[in-house]
PDB file of C-alpha atoms and ligand atoms in Angstrom:
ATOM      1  CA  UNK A   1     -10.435   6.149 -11.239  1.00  0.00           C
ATOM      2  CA  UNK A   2     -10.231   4.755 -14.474  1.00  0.00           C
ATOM      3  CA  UNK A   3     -13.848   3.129 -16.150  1.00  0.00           C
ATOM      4  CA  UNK A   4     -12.072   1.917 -19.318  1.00  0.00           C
ATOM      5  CA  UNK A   5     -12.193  -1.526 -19.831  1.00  0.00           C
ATOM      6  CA  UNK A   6      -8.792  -3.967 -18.183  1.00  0.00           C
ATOM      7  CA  UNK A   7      -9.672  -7.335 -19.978  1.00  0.00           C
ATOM      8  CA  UNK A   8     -10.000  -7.022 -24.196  1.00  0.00           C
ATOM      9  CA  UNK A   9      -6.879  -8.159 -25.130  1.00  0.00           C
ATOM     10  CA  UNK A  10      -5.697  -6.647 -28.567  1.00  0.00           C
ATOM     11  CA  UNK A  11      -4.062  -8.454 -31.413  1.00  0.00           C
ATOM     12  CA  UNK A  12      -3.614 -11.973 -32.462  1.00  0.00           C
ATOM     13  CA  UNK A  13      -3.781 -15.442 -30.804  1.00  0.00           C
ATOM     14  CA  UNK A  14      -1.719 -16.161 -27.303  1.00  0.00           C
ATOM     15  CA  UNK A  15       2.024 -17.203 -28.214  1.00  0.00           C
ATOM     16  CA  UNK A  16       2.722 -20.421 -25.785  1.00  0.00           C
ATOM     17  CA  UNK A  17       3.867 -20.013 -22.536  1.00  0.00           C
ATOM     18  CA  UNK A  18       7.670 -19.207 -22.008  1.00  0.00           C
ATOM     19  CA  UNK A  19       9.056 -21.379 -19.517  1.00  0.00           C
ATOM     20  CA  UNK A  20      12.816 -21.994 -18.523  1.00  0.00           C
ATOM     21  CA  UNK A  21      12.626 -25.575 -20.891  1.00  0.00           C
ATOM     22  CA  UNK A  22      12.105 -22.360 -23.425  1.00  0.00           C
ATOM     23  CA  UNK A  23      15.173 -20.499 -22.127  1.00  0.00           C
ATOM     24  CA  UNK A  24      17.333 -23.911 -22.114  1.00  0.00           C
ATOM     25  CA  UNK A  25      16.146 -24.739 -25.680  1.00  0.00           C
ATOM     26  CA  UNK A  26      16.898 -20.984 -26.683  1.00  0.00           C
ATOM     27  CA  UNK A  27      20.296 -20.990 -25.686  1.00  0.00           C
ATOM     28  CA  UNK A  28      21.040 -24.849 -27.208  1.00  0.00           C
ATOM     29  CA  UNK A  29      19.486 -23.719 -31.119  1.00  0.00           C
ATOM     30  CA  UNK A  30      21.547 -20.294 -30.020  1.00  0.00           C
ATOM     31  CA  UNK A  31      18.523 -18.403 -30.547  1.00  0.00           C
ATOM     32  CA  UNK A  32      19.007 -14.996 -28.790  1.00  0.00           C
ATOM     33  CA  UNK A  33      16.810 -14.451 -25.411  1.00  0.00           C
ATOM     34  CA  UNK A  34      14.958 -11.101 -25.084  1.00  0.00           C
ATOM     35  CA  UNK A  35      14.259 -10.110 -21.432  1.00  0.00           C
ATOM     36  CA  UNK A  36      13.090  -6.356 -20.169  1.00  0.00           C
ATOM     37  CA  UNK A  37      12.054  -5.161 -16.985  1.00  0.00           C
ATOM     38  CA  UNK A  38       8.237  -4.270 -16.231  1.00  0.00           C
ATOM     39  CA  UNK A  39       6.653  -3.172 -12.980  1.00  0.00           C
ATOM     40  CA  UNK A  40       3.340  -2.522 -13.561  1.00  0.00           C
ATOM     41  CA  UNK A  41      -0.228  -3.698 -15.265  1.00  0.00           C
ATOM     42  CA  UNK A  42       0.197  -1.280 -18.206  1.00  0.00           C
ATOM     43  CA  UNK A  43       3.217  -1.341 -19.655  1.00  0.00           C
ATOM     44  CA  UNK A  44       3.890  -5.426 -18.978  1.00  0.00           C
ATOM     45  CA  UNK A  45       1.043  -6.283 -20.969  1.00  0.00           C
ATOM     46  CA  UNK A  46       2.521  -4.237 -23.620  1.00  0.00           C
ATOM     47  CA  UNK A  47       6.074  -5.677 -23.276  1.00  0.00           C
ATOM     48  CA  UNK A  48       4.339  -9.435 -23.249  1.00  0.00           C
ATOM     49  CA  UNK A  49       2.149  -8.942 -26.080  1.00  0.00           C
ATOM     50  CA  UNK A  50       5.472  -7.735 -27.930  1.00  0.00           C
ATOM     51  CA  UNK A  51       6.617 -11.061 -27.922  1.00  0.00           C
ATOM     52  CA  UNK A  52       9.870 -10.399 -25.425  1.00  0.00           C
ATOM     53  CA  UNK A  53      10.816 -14.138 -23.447  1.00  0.00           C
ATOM     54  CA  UNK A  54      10.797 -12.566 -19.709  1.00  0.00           C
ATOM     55  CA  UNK A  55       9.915 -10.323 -17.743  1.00  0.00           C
ATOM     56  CA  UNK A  56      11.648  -9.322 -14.948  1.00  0.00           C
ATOM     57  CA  UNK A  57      10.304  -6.787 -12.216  1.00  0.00           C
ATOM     58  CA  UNK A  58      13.563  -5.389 -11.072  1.00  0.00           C
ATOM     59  CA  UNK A  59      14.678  -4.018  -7.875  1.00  0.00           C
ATOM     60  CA  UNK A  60      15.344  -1.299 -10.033  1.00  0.00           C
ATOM     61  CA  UNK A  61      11.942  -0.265  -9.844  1.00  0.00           C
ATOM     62  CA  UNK A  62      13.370   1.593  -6.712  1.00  0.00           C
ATOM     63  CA  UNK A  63      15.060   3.835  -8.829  1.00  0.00           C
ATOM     64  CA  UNK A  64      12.534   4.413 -11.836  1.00  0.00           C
ATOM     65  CA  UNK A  65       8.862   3.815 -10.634  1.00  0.00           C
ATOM     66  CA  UNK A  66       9.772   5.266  -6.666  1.00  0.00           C
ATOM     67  CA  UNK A  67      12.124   7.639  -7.071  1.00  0.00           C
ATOM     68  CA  UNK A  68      15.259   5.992  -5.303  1.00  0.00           C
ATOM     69  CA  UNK A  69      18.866   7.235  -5.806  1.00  0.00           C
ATOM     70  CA  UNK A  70      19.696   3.773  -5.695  1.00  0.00           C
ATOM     71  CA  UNK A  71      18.439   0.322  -5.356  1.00  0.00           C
ATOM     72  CA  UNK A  72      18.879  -0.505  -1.462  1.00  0.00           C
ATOM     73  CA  UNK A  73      15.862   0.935  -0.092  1.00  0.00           C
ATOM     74  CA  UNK A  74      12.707  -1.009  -2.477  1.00  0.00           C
ATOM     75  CA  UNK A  75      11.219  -3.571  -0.306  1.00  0.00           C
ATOM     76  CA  UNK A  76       9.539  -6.965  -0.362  1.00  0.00           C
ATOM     77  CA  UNK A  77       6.596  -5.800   0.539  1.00  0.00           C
ATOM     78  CA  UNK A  78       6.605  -3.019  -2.368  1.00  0.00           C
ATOM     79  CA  UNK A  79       8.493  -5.664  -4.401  1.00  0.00           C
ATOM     80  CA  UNK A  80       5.259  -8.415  -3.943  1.00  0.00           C
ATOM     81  CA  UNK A  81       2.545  -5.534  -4.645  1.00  0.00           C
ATOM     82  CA  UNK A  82       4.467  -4.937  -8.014  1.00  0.00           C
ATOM     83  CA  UNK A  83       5.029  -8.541  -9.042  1.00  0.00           C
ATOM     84  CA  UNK A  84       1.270  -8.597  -8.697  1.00  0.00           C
ATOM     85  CA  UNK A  85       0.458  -6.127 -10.857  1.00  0.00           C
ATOM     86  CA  UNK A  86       2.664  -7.175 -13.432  1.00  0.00           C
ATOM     87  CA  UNK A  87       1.516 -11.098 -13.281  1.00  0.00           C
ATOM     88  CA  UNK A  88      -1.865  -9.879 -13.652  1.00  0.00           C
ATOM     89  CA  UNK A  89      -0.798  -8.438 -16.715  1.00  0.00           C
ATOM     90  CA  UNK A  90       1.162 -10.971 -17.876  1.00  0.00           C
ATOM     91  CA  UNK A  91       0.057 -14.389 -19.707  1.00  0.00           C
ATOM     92  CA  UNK A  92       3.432 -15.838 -21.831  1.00  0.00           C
ATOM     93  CA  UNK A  93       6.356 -14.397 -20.620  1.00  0.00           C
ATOM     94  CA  UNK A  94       8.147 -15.959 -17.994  1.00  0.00           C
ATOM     95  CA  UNK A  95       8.017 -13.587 -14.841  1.00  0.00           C
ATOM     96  CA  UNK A  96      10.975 -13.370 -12.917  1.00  0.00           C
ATOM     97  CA  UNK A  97      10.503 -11.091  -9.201  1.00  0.00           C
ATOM     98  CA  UNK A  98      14.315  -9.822  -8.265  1.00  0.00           C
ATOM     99  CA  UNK A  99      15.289 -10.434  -4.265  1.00  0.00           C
ATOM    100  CA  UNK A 100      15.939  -6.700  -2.467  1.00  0.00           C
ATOM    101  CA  UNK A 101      18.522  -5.611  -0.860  1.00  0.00           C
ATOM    102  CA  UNK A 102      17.989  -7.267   2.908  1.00  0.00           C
ATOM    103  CA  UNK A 103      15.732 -10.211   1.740  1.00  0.00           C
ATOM    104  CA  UNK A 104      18.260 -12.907   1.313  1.00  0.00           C
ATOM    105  CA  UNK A 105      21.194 -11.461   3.167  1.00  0.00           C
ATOM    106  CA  UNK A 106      20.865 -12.199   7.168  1.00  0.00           C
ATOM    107  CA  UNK A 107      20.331 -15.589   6.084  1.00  0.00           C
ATOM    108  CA  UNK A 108      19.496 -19.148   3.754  1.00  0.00           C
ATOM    109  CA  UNK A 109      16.325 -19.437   5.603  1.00  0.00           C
ATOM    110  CA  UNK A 110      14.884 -15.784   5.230  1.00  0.00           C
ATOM    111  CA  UNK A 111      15.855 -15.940   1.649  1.00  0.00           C
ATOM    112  CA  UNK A 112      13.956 -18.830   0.928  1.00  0.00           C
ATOM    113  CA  UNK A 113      11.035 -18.043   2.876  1.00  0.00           C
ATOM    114  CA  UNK A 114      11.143 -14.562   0.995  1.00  0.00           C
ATOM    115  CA  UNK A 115      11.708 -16.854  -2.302  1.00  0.00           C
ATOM    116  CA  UNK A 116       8.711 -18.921  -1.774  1.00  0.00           C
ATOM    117  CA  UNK A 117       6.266 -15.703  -0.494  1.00  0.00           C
ATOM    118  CA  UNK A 118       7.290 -14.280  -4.540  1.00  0.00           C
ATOM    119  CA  UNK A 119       5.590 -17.518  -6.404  1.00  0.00           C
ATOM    120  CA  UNK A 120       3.144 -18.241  -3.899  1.00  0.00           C
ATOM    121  CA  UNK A 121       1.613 -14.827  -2.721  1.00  0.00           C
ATOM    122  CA  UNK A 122       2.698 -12.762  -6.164  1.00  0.00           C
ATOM    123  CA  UNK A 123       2.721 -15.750  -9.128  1.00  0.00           C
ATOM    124  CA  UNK A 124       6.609 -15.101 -10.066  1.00  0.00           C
ATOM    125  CA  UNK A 125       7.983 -18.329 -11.660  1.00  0.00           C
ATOM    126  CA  UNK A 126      12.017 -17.639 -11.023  1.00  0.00           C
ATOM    127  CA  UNK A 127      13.841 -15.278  -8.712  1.00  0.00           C
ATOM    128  CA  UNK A 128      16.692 -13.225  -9.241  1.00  0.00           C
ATOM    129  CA  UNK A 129      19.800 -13.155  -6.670  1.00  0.00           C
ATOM    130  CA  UNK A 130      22.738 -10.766  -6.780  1.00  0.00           C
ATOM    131  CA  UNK A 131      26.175 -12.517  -6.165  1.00  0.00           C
ATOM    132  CA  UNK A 132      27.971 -15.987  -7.058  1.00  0.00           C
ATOM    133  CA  UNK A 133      30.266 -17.719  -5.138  1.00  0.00           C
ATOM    134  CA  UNK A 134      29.172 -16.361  -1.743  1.00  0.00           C
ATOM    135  CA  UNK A 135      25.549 -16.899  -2.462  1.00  0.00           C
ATOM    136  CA  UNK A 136      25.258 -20.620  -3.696  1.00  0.00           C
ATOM    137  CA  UNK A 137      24.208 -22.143  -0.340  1.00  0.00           C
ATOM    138  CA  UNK A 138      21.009 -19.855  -0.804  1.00  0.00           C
ATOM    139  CA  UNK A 139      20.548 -20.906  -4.512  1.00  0.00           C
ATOM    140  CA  UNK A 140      20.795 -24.318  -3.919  1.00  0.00           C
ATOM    141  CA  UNK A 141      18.301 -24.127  -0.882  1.00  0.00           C
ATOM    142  CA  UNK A 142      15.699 -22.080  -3.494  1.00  0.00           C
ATOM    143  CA  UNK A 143      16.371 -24.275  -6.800  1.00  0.00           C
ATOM    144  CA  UNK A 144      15.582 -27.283  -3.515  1.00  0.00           C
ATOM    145  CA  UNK A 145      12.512 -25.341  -2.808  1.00  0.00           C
ATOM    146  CA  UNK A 146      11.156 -26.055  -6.521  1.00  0.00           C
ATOM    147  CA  UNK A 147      11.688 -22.014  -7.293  1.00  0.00           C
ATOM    148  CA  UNK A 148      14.171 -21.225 -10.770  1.00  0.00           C
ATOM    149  CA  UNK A 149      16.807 -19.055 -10.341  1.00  0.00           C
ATOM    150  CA  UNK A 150      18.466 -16.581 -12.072  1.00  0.00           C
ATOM    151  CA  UNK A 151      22.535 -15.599 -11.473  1.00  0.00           C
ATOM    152  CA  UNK A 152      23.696 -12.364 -11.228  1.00  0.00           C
ATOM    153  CA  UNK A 153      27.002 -11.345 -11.073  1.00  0.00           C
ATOM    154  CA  UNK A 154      29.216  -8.415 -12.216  1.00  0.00           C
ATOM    155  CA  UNK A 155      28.313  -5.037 -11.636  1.00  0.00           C
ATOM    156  CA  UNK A 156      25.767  -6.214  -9.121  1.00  0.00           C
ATOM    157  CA  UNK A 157      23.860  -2.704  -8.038  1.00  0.00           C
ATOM    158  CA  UNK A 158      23.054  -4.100  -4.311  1.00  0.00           C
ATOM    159  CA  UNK A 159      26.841  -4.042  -3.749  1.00  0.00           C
ATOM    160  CA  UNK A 160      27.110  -0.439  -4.790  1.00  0.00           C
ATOM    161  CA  UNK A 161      28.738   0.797  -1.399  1.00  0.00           C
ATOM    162  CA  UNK A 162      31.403  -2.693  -1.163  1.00  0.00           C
ATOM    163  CA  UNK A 163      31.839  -1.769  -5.156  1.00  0.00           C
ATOM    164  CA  UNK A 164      32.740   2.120  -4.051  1.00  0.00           C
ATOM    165  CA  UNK A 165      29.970   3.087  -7.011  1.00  0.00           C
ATOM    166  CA  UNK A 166      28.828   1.173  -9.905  1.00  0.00           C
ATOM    167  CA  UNK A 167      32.189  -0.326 -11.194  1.00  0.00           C
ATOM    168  CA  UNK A 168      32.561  -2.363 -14.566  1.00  0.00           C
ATOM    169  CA  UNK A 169      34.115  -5.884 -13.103  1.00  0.00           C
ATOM    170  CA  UNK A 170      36.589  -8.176 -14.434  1.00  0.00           C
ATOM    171  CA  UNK A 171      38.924  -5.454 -15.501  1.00  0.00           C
ATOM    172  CA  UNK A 172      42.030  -7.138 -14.287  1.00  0.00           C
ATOM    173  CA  UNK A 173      43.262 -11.322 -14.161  1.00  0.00           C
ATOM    174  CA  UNK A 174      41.675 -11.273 -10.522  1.00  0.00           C
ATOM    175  CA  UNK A 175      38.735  -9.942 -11.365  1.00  0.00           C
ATOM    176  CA  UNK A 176      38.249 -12.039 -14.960  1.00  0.00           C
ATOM    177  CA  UNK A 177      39.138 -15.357 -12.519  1.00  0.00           C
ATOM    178  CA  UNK A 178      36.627 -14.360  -9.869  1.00  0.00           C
ATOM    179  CA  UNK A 179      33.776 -13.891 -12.468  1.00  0.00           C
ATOM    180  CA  UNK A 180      34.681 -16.988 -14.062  1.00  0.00           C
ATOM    181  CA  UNK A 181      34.325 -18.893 -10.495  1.00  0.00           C
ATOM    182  CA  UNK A 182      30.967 -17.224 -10.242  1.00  0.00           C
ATOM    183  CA  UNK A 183      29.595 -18.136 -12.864  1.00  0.00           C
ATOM    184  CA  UNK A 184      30.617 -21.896 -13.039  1.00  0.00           C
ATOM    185  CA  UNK A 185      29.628 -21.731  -9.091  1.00  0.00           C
ATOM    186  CA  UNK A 186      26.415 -20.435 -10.360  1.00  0.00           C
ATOM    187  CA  UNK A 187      25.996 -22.960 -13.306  1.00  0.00           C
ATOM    188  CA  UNK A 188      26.830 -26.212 -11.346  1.00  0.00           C
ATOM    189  CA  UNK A 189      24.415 -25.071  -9.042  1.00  0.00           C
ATOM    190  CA  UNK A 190      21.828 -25.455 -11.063  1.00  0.00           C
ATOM    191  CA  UNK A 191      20.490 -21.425 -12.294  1.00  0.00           C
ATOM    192  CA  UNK A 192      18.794 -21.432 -15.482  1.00  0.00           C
ATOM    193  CA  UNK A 193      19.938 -17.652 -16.506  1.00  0.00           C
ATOM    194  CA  UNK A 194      22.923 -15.809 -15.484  1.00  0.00           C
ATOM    195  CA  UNK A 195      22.853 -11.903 -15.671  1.00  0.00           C
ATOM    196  CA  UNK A 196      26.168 -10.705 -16.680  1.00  0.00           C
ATOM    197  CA  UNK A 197      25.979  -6.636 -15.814  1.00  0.00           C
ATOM    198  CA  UNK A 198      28.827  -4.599 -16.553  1.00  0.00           C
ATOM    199  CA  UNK A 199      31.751  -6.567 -17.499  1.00  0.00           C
ATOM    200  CA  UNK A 200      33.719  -6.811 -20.582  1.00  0.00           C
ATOM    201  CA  UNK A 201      32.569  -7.916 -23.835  1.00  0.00           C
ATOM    202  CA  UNK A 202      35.119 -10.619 -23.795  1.00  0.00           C
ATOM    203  CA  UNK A 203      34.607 -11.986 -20.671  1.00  0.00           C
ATOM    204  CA  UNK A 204      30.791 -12.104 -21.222  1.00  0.00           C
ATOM    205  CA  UNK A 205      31.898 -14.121 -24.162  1.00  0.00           C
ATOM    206  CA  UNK A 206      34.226 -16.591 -22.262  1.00  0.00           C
ATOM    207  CA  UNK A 207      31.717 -17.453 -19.873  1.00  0.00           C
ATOM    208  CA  UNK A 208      28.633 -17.766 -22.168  1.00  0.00           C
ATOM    209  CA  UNK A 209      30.598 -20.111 -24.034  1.00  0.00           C
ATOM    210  CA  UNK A 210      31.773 -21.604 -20.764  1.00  0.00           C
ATOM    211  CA  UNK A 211      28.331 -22.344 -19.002  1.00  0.00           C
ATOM    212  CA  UNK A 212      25.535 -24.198 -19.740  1.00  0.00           C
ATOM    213  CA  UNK A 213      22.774 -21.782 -18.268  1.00  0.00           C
ATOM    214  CA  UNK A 214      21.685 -19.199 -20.690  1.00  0.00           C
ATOM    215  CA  UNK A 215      23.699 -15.493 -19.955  1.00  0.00           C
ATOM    216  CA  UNK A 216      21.696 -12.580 -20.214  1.00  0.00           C
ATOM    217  CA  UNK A 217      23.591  -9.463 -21.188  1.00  0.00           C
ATOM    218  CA  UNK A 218      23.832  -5.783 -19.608  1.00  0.00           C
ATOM    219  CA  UNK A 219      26.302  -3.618 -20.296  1.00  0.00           C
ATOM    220  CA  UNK A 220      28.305  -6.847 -21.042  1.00  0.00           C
ATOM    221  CA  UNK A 221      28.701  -6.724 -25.036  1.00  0.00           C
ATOM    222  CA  UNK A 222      26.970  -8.855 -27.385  1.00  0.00           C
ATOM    223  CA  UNK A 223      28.154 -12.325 -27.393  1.00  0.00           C
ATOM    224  CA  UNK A 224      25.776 -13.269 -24.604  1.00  0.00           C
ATOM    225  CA  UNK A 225      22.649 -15.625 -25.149  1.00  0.00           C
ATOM    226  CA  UNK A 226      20.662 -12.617 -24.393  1.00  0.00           C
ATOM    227  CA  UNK A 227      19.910  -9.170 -23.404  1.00  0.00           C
ATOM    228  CA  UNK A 228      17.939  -7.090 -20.490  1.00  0.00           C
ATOM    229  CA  UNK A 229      17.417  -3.857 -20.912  1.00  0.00           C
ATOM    230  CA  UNK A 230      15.497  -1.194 -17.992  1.00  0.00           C
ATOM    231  CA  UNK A 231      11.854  -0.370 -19.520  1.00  0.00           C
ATOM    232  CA  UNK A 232      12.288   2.916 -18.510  1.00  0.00           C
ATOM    233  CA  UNK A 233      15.551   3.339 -20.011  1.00  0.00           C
ATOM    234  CA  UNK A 234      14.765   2.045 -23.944  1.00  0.00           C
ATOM    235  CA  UNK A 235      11.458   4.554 -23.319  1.00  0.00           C
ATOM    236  CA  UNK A 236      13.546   7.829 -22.330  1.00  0.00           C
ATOM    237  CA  UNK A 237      11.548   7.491 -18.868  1.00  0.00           C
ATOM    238  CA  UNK A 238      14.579   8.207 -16.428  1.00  0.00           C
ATOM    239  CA  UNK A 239      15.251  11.739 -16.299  1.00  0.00           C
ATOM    240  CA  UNK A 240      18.837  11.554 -17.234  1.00  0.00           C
ATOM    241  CA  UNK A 241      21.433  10.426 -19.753  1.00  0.00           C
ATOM    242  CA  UNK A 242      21.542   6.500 -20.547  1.00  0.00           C
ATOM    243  CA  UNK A 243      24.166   4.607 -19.669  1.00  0.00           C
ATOM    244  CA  UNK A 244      26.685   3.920 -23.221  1.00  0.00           C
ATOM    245  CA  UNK A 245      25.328   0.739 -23.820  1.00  0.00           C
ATOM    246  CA  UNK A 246      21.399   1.783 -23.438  1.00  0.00           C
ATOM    247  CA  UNK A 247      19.831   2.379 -26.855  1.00  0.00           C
ATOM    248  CA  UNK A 248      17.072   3.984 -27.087  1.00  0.00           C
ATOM    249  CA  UNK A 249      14.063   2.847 -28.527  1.00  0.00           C
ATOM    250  CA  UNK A 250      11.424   5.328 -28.485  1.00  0.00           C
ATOM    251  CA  UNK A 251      10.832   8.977 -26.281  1.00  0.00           C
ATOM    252  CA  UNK A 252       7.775   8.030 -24.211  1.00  0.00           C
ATOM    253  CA  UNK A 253       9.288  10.934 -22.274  1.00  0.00           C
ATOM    254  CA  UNK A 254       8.665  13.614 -24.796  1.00  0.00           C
ATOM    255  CA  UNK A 255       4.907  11.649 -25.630  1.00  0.00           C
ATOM    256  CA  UNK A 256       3.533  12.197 -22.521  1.00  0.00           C
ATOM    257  CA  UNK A 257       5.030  15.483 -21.507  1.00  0.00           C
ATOM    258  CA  UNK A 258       2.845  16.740 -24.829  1.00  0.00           C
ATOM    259  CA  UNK A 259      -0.278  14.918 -24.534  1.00  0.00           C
ATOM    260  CA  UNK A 260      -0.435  16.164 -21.348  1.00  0.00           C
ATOM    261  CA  UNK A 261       0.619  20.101 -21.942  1.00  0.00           C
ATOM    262  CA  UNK A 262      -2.327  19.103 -24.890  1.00  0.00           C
ATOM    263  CA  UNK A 263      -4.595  18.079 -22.159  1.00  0.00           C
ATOM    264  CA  UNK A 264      -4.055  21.042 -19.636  1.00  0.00           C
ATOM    265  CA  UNK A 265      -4.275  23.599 -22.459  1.00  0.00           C
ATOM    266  CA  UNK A 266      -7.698  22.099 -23.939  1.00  0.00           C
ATOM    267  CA  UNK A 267      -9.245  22.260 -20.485  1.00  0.00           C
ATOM    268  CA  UNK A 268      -7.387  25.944 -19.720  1.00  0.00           C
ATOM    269  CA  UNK A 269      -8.615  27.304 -22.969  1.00  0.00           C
ATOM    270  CA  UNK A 270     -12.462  25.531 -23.121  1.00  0.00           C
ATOM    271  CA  UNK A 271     -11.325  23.488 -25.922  1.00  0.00           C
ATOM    272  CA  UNK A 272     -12.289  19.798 -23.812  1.00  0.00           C
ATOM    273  CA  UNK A 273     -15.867  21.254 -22.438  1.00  0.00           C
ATOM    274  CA  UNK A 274     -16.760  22.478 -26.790  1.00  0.00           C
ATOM    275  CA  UNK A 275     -15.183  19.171 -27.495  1.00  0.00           C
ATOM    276  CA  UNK A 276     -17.576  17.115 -25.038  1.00  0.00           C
ATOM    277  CA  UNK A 277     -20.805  18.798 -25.652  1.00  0.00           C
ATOM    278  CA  UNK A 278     -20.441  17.888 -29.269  1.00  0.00           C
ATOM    279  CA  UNK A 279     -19.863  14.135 -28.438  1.00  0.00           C
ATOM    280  CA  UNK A 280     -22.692  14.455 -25.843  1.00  0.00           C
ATOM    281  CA  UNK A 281     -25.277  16.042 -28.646  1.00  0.00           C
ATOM    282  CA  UNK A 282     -24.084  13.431 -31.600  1.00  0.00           C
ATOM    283  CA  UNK A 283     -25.078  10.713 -28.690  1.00  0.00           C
ATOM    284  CA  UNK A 284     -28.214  12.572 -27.897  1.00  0.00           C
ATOM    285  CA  UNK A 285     -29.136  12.581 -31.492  1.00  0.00           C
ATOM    286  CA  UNK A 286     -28.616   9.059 -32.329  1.00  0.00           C
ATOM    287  CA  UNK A 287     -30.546   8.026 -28.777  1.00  0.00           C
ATOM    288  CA  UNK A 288     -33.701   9.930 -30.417  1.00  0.00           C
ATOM    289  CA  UNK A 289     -33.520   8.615 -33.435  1.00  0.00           C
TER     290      UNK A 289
HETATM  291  O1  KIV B 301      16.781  -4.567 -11.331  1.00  0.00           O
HETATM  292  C1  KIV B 301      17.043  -4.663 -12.530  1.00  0.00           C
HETATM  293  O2  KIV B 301      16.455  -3.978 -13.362  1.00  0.00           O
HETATM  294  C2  KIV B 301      18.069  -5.614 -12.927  1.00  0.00           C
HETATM  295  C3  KIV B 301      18.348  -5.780 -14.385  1.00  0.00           C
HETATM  296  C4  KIV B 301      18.867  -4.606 -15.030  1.00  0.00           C
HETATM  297  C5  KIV B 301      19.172  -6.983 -14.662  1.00  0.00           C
HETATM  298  O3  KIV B 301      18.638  -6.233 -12.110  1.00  0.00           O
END
């Protein structure tokens, strides 16, 4: 268990609180959107007090945080207990919980049952849903329910096994028409965000221009209102090489790795017990005097 202290907060005053009147505003001044993933206390106080717009705890946290080859098997239940952490952590970016695989796809009702138990039981304020076309019913029946939505279409992960692998879309005229359909679907529906994963550059561009929901780029060139990004991936926290349109932003990787070879080696050689006694007798000495 950790004793240090949770609660100081660091730095300078609160920023106001995102909301999605912030995201609409954003994308009418054409002011670009910043969005990451987070999944846990630590690291999404770190990514809100950087100032990014929203957070948004990914069912990619199967693959990074759990260990997952792919995104299918995270749960709601895991999903809620992260969404937790990460609103506790949280004060003024919006926080956005993704729908898993299974959570939304035997039916409307299910989905927005599993909708509602994100805001009410974990504090998320949207929900992300894979799909266009074939998943407006649900949206509608959410955005009904009072919950903001955010699109997602494209290389949609949870489709990996229909997709045959993780496929860049809208490579040929069927493909371009289909994401176009999508995403108007999506927009006239009423989403506030759209995540375009995986497409190309200029179809990313079409449709941003096209719809009136902000589009939130990955993998899908930069002519969208925004970009997401993994946490794990701008950190070099995934064990592997980046996809080509990651960039990398710092090695937390190589950080830890030597603070904690620094860590074993102090306690292995002695080093940690000489360096405690000598913070234990400066105490001792300023105690007696
Ligand atoms: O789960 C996730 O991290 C995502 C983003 C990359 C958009 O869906």
């Amino acid at each position: 268990m950790s004793i240090t202290s949770f609660d100081v907060r660091m730095g300078g005053p609160l920023r106001p609180k995102i909301t999605t009147l912030t995201i609409e505003e954003k994308k009418s001044r054409r002011e670009p959107i910043t969005c990451l993933t987070a999944y846990d206390y630590a690291t999404s106080r770190l990514v809100d007090e950087a100032g990014i717009d929203m957070i948004l705890v990914g069912d990619s946290l199967a693959q990074v945080v759990l260990g997952y080859d792919n995104t299918l098997p995270v749960t709601m239940e895991e999903m809620l207990h992260h969404t937790r952490a990460v609103r506790r952590a949280v004060k003024s970016a919006l926080l956005i919980a993704d729908m898993p695989f299974a959570s939304y796809h035997e039916s409307v009702k299910e989905g927005v049952h599993n909708a509602l138990r994100f805001v009410k039981e974990a504090g998320a304020e949207a929900v992300k849903v894979e799909g266009g076309e074939k998943r407006i019913e649900l949206v509608r029946h959410i955005l009904d329910a009072e919950i903001p939505v955010m699109g997602h279409i494209g290389l949609t992960p949870q489709s990996i096994h229909k997709m045959g692998g993780y496929k860049v879309q809208g490579k040929d005229l069927g493909g371009i028409e289909r994401l176009i359909k999508d995403a108007i679907a999506l927009d006239r529906a009423g989403v506030f965000t759209i995540v375009l994963e995986g497409l190309p550059r200029e179809v990313a561009a079409m449709i941003s221009k096209e719809v009136s929901a902000a589009t939130i780029g990955i993998g899908a060139g930069p002519d969208c209102d925004g970009q997401v990004l993994v946490f794990h991936d701008i950190l070099n926290l995934t064990f592997s090489p980046p996809a080509k349109f990651v960039r990398r932003y710092g090695d937390a990787g190589t950080l830890i790795s030597k603070a904690v070879e620094q860590f074993r080696a102090d306690v292995a050689s002695g080093g940690y017990g000489i360096w405690l006694r000598q913070v234990h007798a400066v105490r001792d000495f300023l105690v007696e005097t």
